[in-house]
CSV table of C-alpha atoms in Angstrom, one decimal:
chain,number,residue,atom,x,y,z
A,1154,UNK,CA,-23.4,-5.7,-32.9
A,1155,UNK,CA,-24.0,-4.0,-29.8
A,1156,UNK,CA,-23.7,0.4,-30.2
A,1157,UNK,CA,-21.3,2.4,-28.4
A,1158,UNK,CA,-24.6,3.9,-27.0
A,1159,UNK,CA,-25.7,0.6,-25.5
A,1160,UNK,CA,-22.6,-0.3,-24.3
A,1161,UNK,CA,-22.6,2.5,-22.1
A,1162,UNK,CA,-25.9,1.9,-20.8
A,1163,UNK,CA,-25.1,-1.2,-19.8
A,1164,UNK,CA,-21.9,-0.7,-17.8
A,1165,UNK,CA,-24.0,2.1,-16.0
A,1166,UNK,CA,-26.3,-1.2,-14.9
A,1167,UNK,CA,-23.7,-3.2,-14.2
A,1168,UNK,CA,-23.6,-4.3,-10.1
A,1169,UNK,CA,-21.4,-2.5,-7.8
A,1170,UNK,CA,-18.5,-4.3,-6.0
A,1171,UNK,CA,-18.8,-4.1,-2.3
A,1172,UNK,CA,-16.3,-4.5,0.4
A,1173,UNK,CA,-17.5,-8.0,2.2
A,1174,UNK,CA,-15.1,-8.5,4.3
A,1175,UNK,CA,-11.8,-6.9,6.4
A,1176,UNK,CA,-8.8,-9.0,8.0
A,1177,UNK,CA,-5.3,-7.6,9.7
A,1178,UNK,CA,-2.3,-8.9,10.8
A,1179,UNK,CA,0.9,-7.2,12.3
A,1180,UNK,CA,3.3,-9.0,14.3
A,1181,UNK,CA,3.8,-9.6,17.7
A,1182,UNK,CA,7.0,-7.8,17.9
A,1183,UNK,CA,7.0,-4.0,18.8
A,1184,UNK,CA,9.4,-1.8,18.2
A,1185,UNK,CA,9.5,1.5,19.5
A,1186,UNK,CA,11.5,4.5,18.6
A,1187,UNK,CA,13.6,4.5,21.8
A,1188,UNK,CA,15.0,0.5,20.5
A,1189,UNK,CA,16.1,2.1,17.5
A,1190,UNK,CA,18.0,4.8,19.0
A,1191,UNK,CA,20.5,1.4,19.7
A,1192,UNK,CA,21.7,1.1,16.1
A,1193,UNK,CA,21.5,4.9,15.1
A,1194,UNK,CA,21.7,8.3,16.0
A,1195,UNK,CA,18.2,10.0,16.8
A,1196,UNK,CA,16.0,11.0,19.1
A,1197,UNK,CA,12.4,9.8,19.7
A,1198,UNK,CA,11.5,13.4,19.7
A,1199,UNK,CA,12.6,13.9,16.0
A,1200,UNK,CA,11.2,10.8,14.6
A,1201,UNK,CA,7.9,11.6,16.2
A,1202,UNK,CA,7.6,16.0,15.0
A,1203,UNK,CA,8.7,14.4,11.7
A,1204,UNK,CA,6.6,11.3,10.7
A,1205,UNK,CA,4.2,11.0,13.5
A,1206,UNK,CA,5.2,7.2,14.6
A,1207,UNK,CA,5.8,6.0,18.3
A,1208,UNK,CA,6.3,3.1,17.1
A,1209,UNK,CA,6.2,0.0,14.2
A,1210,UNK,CA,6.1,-4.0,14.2
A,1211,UNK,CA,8.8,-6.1,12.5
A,1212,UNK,CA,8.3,-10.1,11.5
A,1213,UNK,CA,9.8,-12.8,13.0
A,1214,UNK,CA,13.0,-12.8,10.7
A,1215,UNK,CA,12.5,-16.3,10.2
A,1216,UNK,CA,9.0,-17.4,11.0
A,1217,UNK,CA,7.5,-14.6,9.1
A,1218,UNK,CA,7.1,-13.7,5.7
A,1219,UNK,CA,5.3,-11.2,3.3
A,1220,UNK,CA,2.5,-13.7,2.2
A,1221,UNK,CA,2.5,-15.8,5.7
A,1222,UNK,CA,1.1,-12.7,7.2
A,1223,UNK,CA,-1.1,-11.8,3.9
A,1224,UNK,CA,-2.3,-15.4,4.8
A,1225,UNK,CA,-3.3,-14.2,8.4
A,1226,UNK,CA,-5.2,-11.1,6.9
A,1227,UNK,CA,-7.2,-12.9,4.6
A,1228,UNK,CA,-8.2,-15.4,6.8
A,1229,UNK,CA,-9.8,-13.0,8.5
A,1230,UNK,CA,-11.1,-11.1,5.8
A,1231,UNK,CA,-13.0,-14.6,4.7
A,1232,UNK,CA,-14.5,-14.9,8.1
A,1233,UNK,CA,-15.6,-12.3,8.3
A,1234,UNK,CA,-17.5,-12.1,5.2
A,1235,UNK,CA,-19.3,-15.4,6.1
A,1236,UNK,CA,-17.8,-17.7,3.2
A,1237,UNK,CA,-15.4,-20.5,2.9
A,1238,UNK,CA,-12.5,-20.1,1.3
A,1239,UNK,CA,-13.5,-22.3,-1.6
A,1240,UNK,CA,-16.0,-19.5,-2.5
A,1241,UNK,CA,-12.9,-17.3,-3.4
A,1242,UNK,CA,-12.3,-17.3,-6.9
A,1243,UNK,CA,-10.0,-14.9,-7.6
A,1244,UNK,CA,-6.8,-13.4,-5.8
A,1245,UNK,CA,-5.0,-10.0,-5.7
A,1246,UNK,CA,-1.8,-9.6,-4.0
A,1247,UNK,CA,0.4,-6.3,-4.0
A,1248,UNK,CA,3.0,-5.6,-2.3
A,1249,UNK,CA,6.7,-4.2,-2.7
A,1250,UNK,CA,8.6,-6.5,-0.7
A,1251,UNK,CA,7.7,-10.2,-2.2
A,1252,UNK,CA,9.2,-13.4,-0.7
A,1253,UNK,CA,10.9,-13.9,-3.7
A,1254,UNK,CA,11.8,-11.7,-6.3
A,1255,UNK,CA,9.5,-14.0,-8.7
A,1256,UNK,CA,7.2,-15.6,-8.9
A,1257,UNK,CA,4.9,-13.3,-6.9
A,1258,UNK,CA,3.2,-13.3,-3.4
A,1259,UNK,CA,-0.4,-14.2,-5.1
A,1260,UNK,CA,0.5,-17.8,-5.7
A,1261,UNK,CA,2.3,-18.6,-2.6
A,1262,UNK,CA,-1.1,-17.5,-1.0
A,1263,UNK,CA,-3.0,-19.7,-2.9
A,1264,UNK,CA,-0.8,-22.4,-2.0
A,1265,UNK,CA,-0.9,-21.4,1.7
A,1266,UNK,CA,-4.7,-21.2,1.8
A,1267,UNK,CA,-5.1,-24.5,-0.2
A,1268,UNK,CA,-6.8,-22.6,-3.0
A,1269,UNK,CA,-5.3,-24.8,-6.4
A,1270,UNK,CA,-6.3,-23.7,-10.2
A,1271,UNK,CA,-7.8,-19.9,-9.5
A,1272,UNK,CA,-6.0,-17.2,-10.8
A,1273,UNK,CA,-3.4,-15.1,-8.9
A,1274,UNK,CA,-2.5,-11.3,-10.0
A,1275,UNK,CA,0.4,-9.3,-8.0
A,1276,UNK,CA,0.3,-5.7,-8.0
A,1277,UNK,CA,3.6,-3.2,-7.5
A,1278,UNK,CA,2.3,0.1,-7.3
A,1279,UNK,CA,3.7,0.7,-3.7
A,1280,UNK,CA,1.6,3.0,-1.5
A,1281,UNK,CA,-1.1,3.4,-3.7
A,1282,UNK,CA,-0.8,-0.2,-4.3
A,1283,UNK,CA,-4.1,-1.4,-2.3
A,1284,UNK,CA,-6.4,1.5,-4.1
A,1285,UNK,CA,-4.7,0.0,-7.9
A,1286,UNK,CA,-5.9,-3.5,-6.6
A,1287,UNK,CA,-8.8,-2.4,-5.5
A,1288,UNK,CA,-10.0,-0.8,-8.6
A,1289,UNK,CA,-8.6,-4.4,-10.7
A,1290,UNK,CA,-10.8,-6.7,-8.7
A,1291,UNK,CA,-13.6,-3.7,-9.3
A,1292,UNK,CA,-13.8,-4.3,-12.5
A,1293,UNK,CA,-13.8,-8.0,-12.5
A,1294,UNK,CA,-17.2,-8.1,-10.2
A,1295,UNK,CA,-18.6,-5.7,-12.0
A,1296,UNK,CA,-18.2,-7.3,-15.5
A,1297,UNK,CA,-19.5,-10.9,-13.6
A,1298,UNK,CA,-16.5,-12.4,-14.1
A,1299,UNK,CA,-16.0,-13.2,-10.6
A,1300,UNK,CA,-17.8,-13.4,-7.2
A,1301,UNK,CA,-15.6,-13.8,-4.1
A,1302,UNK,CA,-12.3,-11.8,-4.9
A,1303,UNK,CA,-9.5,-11.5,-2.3
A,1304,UNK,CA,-7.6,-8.5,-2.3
A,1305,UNK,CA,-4.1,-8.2,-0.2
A,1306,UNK,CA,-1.7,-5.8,1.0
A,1307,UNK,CA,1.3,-6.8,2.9
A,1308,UNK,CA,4.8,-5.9,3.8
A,1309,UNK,CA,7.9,-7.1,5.5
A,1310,UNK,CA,10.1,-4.1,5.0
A,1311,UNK,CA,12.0,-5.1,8.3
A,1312,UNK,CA,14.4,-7.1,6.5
A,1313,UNK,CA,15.3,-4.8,4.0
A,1314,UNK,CA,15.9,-1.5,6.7
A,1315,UNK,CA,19.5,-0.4,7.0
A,1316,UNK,CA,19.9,0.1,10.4
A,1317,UNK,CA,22.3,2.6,10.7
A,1318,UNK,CA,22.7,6.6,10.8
A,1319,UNK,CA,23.0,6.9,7.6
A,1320,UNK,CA,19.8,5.3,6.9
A,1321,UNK,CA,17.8,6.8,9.4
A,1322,UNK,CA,16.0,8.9,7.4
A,1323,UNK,CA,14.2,5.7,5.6
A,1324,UNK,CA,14.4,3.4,8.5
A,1325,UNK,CA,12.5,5.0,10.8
A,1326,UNK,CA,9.9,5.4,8.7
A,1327,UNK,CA,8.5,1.3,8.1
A,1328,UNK,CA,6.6,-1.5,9.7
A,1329,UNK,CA,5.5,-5.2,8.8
A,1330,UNK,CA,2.0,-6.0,8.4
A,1331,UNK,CA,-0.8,-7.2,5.9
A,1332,UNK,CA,-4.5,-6.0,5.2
A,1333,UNK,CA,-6.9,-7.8,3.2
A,1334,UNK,CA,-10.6,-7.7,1.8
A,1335,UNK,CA,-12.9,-9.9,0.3
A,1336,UNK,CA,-14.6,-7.9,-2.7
A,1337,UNK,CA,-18.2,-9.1,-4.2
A,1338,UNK,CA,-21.0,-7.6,-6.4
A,1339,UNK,CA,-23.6,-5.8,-4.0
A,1340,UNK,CA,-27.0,-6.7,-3.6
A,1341,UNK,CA,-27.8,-3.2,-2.2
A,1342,UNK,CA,-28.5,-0.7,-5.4
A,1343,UNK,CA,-26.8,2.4,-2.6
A,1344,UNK,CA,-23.6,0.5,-1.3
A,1345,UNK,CA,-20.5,0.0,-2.8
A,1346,UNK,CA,-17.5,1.4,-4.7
A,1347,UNK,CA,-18.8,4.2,-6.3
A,1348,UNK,CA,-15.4,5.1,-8.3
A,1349,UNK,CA,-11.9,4.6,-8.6
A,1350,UNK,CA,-9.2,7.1,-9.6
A,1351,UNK,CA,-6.1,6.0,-10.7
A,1352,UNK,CA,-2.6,8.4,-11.9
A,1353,UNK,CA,0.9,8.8,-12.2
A,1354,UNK,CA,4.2,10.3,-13.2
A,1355,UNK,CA,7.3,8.6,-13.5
A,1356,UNK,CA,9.0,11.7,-13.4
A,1357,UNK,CA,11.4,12.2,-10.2
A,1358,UNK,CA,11.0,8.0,-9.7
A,1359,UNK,CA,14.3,8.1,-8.3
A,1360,UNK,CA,13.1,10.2,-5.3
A,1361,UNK,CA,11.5,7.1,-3.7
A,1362,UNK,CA,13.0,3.7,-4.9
A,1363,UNK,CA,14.8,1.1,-4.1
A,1364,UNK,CA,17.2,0.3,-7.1
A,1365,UNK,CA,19.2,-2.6,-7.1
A,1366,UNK,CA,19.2,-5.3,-6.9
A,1367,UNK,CA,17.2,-4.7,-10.4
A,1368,UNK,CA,18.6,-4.7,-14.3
A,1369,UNK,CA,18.8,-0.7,-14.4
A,1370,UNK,CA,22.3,-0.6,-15.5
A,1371,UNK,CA,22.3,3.1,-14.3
A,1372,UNK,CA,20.5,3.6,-17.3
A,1373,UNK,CA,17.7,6.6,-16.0
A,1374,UNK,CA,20.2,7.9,-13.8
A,1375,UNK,CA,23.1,11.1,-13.8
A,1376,UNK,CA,25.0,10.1,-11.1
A,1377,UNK,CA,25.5,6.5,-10.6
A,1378,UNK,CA,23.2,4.4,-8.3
A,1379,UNK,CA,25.2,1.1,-8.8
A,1380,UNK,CA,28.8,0.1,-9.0
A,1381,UNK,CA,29.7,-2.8,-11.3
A,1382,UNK,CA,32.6,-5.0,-11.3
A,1383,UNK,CA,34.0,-3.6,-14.8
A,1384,UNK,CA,36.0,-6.7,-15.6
A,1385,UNK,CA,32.8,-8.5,-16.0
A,1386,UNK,CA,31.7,-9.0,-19.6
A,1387,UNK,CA,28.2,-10.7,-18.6
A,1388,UNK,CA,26.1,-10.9,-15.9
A,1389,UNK,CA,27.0,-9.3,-12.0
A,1390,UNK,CA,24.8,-6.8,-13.0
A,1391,UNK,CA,21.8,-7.5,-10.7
A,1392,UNK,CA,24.0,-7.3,-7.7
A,1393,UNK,CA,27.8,-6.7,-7.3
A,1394,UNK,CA,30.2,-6.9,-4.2
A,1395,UNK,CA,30.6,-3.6,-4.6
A,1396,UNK,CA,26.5,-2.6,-4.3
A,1397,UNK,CA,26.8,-4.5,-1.0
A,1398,UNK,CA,30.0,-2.4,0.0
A,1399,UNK,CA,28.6,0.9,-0.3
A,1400,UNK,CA,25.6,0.0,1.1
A,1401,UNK,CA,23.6,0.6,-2.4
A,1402,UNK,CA,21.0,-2.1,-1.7
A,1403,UNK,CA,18.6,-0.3,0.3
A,1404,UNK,CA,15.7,2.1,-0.4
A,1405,UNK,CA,16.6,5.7,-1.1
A,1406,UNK,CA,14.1,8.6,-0.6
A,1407,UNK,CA,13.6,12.3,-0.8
A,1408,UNK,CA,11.3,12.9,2.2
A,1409,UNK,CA,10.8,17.1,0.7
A,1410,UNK,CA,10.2,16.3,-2.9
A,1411,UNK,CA,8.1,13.0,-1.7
A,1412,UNK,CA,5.8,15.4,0.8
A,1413,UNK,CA,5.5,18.2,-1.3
A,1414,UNK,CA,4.2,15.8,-4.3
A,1415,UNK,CA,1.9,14.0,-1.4
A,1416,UNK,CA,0.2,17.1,0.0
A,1417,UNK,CA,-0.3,18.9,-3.8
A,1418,UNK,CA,-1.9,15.5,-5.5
A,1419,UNK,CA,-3.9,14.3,-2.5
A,1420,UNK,CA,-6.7,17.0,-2.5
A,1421,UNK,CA,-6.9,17.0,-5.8
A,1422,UNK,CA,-7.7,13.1,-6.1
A,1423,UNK,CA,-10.0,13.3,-3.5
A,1424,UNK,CA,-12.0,16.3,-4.7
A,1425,UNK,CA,-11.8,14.2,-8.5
A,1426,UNK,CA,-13.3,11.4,-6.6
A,1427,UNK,CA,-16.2,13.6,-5.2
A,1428,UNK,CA,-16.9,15.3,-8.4
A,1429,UNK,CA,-17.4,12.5,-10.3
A,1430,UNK,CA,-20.0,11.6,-8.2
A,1431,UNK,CA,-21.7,14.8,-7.4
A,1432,UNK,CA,-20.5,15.0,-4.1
A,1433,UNK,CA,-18.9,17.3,-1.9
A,1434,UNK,CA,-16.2,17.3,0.9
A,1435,UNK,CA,-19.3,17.5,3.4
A,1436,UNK,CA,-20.6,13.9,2.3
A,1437,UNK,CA,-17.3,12.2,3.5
A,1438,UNK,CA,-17.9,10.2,7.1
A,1439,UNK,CA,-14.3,8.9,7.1
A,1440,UNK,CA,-11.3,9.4,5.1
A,1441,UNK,CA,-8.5,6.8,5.0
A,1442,UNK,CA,-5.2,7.7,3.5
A,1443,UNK,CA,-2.1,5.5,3.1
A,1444,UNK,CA,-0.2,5.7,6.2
A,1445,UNK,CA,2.7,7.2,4.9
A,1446,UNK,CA,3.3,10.7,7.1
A,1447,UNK,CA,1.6,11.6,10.2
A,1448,UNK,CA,2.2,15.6,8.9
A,1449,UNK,CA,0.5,14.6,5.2
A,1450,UNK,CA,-2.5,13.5,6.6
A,1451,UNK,CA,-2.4,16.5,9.0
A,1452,UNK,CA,-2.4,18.8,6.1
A,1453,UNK,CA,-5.0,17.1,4.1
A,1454,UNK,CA,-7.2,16.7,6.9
A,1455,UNK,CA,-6.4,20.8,7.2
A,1456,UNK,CA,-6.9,21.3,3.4
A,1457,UNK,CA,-10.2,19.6,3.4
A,1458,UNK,CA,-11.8,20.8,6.7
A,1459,UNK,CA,-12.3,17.4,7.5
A,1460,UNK,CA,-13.1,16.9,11.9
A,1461,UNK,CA,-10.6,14.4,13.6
A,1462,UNK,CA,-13.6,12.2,13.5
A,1463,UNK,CA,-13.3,12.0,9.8
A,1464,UNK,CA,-10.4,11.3,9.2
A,1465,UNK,CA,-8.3,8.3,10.5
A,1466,UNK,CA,-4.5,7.8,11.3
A,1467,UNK,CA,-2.6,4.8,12.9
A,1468,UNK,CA,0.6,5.5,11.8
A,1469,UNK,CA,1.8,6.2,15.3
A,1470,UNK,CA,1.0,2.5,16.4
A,1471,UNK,CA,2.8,0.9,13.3
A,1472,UNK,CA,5.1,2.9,11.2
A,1473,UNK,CA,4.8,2.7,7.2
A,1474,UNK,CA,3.3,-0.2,6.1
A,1475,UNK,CA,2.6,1.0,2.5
A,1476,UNK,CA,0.3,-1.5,0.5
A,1477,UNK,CA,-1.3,-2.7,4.2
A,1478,UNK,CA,-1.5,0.7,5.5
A,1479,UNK,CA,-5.4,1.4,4.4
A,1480,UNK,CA,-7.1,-2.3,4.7
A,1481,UNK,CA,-5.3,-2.3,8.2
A,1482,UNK,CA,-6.6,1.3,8.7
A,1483,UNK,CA,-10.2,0.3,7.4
A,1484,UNK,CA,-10.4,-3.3,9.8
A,1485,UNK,CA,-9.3,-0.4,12.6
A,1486,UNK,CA,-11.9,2.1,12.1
A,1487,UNK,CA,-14.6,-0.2,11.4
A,1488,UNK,CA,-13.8,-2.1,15.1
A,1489,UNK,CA,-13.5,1.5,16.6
A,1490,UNK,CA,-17.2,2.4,15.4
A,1491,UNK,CA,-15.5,4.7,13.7
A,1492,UNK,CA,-16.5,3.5,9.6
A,1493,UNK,CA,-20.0,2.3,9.5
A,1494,UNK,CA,-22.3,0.5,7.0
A,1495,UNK,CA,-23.7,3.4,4.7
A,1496,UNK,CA,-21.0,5.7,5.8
A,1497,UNK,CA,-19.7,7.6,2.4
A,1498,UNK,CA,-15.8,6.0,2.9
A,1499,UNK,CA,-12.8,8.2,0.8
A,1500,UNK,CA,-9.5,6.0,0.3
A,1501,UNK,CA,-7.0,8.1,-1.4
A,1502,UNK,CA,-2.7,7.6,-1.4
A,1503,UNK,CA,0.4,8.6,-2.8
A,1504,UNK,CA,3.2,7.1,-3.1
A,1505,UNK,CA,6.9,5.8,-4.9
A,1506,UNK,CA,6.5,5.7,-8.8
A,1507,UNK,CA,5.1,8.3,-8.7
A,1508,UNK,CA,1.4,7.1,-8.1
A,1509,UNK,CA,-1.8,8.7,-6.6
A,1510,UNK,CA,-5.5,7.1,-6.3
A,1511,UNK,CA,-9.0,7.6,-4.6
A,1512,UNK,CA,-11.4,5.5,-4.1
A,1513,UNK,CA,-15.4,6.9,-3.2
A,1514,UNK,CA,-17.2,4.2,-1.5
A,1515,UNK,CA,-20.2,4.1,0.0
A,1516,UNK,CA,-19.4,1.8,2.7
């Protein structure tokens, strides 16, 4: 039997995972703040000093899905890594707005790309869902247990947005689209993904969630977030008439407690990331956060003394688009020149749960 002492050695051997490949998709259909000043009371100026976004694409309500999008995104992703989509052999899909509530997004992918008998995992870590992904299909290539992995973010949150003033606060916030990357093991000693970082606290959950329909019962809750129909003795739990009437089925969100969670955690994942690998703020060339808050990244960007060169934000061009928000970012900055190969790439989020993650890749 192998010693703890060798074990080690050998994982320190093992080949890094690199990032092959880099596909996008958000719809065709803009939506800028002035068109939502039709179904609720704001002001372009006060969506833009708050969040940062001009504007956000929504789906085709009908022709457009979650994983038909994710489907676009990896298509490019395999493309442009120069394999067939045969050579994938494993799949990675997260997202917090499925097309159905189960099974996941992972196998309708497979389906849709034509991909029959590889595994399929779905992720829900929300915002910091792409970097938890990420740092899965990591481990896989660097164990050799697989080659080609696809690894997808997407989100239709259009669907879900209650358009109204008393939603505003949420709504103007989000944006449809899907990321994706093809992960394999390097065959350059110097590139790849260095280290992953991975936390949460469920503490405060309820500051950024959407609650029913679920099987919470109001159980982790004070005040009610669900209304039953009391006569019931089983079922009508998941999602009552009276949900629907008081508008209980859409996302809820602290924006203060959300920001001031965001701007603490965020330098300190990053600077973990650095540390671990005996490097410094300097040695980043680009920094890609979750596209969450214009005014979070700000700050961070602030914090760290990072240049606007290092740092990039498209958040204006597409709202919120939580588990696409940094492969859609990274397929932007590399076609802007802006993230090159041997650049030293951070990835870091924060988001609903609550989660925070960094990435250090040497790109």
């Amino acid at each position: 039997m192998k010693t703890n002492q060798n074990n080690s050695l050998e994982l320190m051997h093992l080949k890094k995972s690199t990032i092959a490949g880099i596909g996008m998709y958000v719809p065709q259909n803009v939506v800028t703040n002035t068109d939502l000043l039709k179904h609720m009371d704001t002001t372009d100026e006060w969506i833009q000093q708050r969040t940062g976004i001009k504007e956000r694409r929504y789906a085709d309500r009908f022709g457009e899905t979650t994983t038909t999008m994710g489907t676009a995104a990896a298509k490019m992703a395999i493309e442009d890594a120069g394999i067939k989509k045969e050579d994938i052999d494993f799949i990675i899909f997260d997202t917090l707005s499925p097309d159905y509530y189960f099974p996941g997004c992972g196998v309708l992918l497979q389906r849709d790309l034509g991909l029959a008998g590889i595994g399929a995992l779905d992720v829900r870590n929300q915002c910091s869902g792409f970097i938890y992904a990420l740092s899965i299909a990591d481990q896989f290539i660097r164990t050799g247990t697989y080659k080609n992995i696809l690894v997808v973010g997407a989100e239709k949150h259009s669907f879900a947005i209650d358009f109204s003033t008393r939603g505003r606060t949420v709504g103007v916030m989000f944006g449809d689209g899907a990321g994706a990357v093809i992960l394999q093991p390097s065959s350059n000693e110097g590139q790849g993904i260095l280290s992953v970082h991975l936390h949460s606290d469920g503490n405060g959950a309820e500051a950024l969630a959407f609650c029913n329909p679920g099987t919470h019962s109001n159980h982790w809750v004070k005040e009610p977030v669900a209304e039953y129909d009391e006569q019931d003795w089983f079922g009508n739990q998941y999602i009552s008439h009276k949900m629907i009437d008081n508008a209980q089925i859409f996302a809820q969100m602290d924006g203060n407690a959300v920001m001031k969670r965001a701007i603490t955690y965020l330098p300190v994942v990053i600077n973990e990331g650095l540390t671990a690998n005996g490097l410094v703020v300097d040695d980043i060339n680009m920094l890609i956060l979750n596209q969450s808050n214009a005014r979070i990244a700000e700050y961070v960007q602030q914090k760290l003394g990072l240049t606007d060169d290092e740092i990039y934000i498209n958040i204006q061009r597409y709202g919120n688009t939580t588990a696409a928000s940094i492969p859609i970012a990274m397929f932007e900055a590399v076609k802007d020149n802006k993230l090159k190969r041997g650049d030293l790439l951070c990835l870091a989020s924060y988001g609903s749960g609550f989660t925070w993650a960094s990435a250090i890749i040497r790109f």
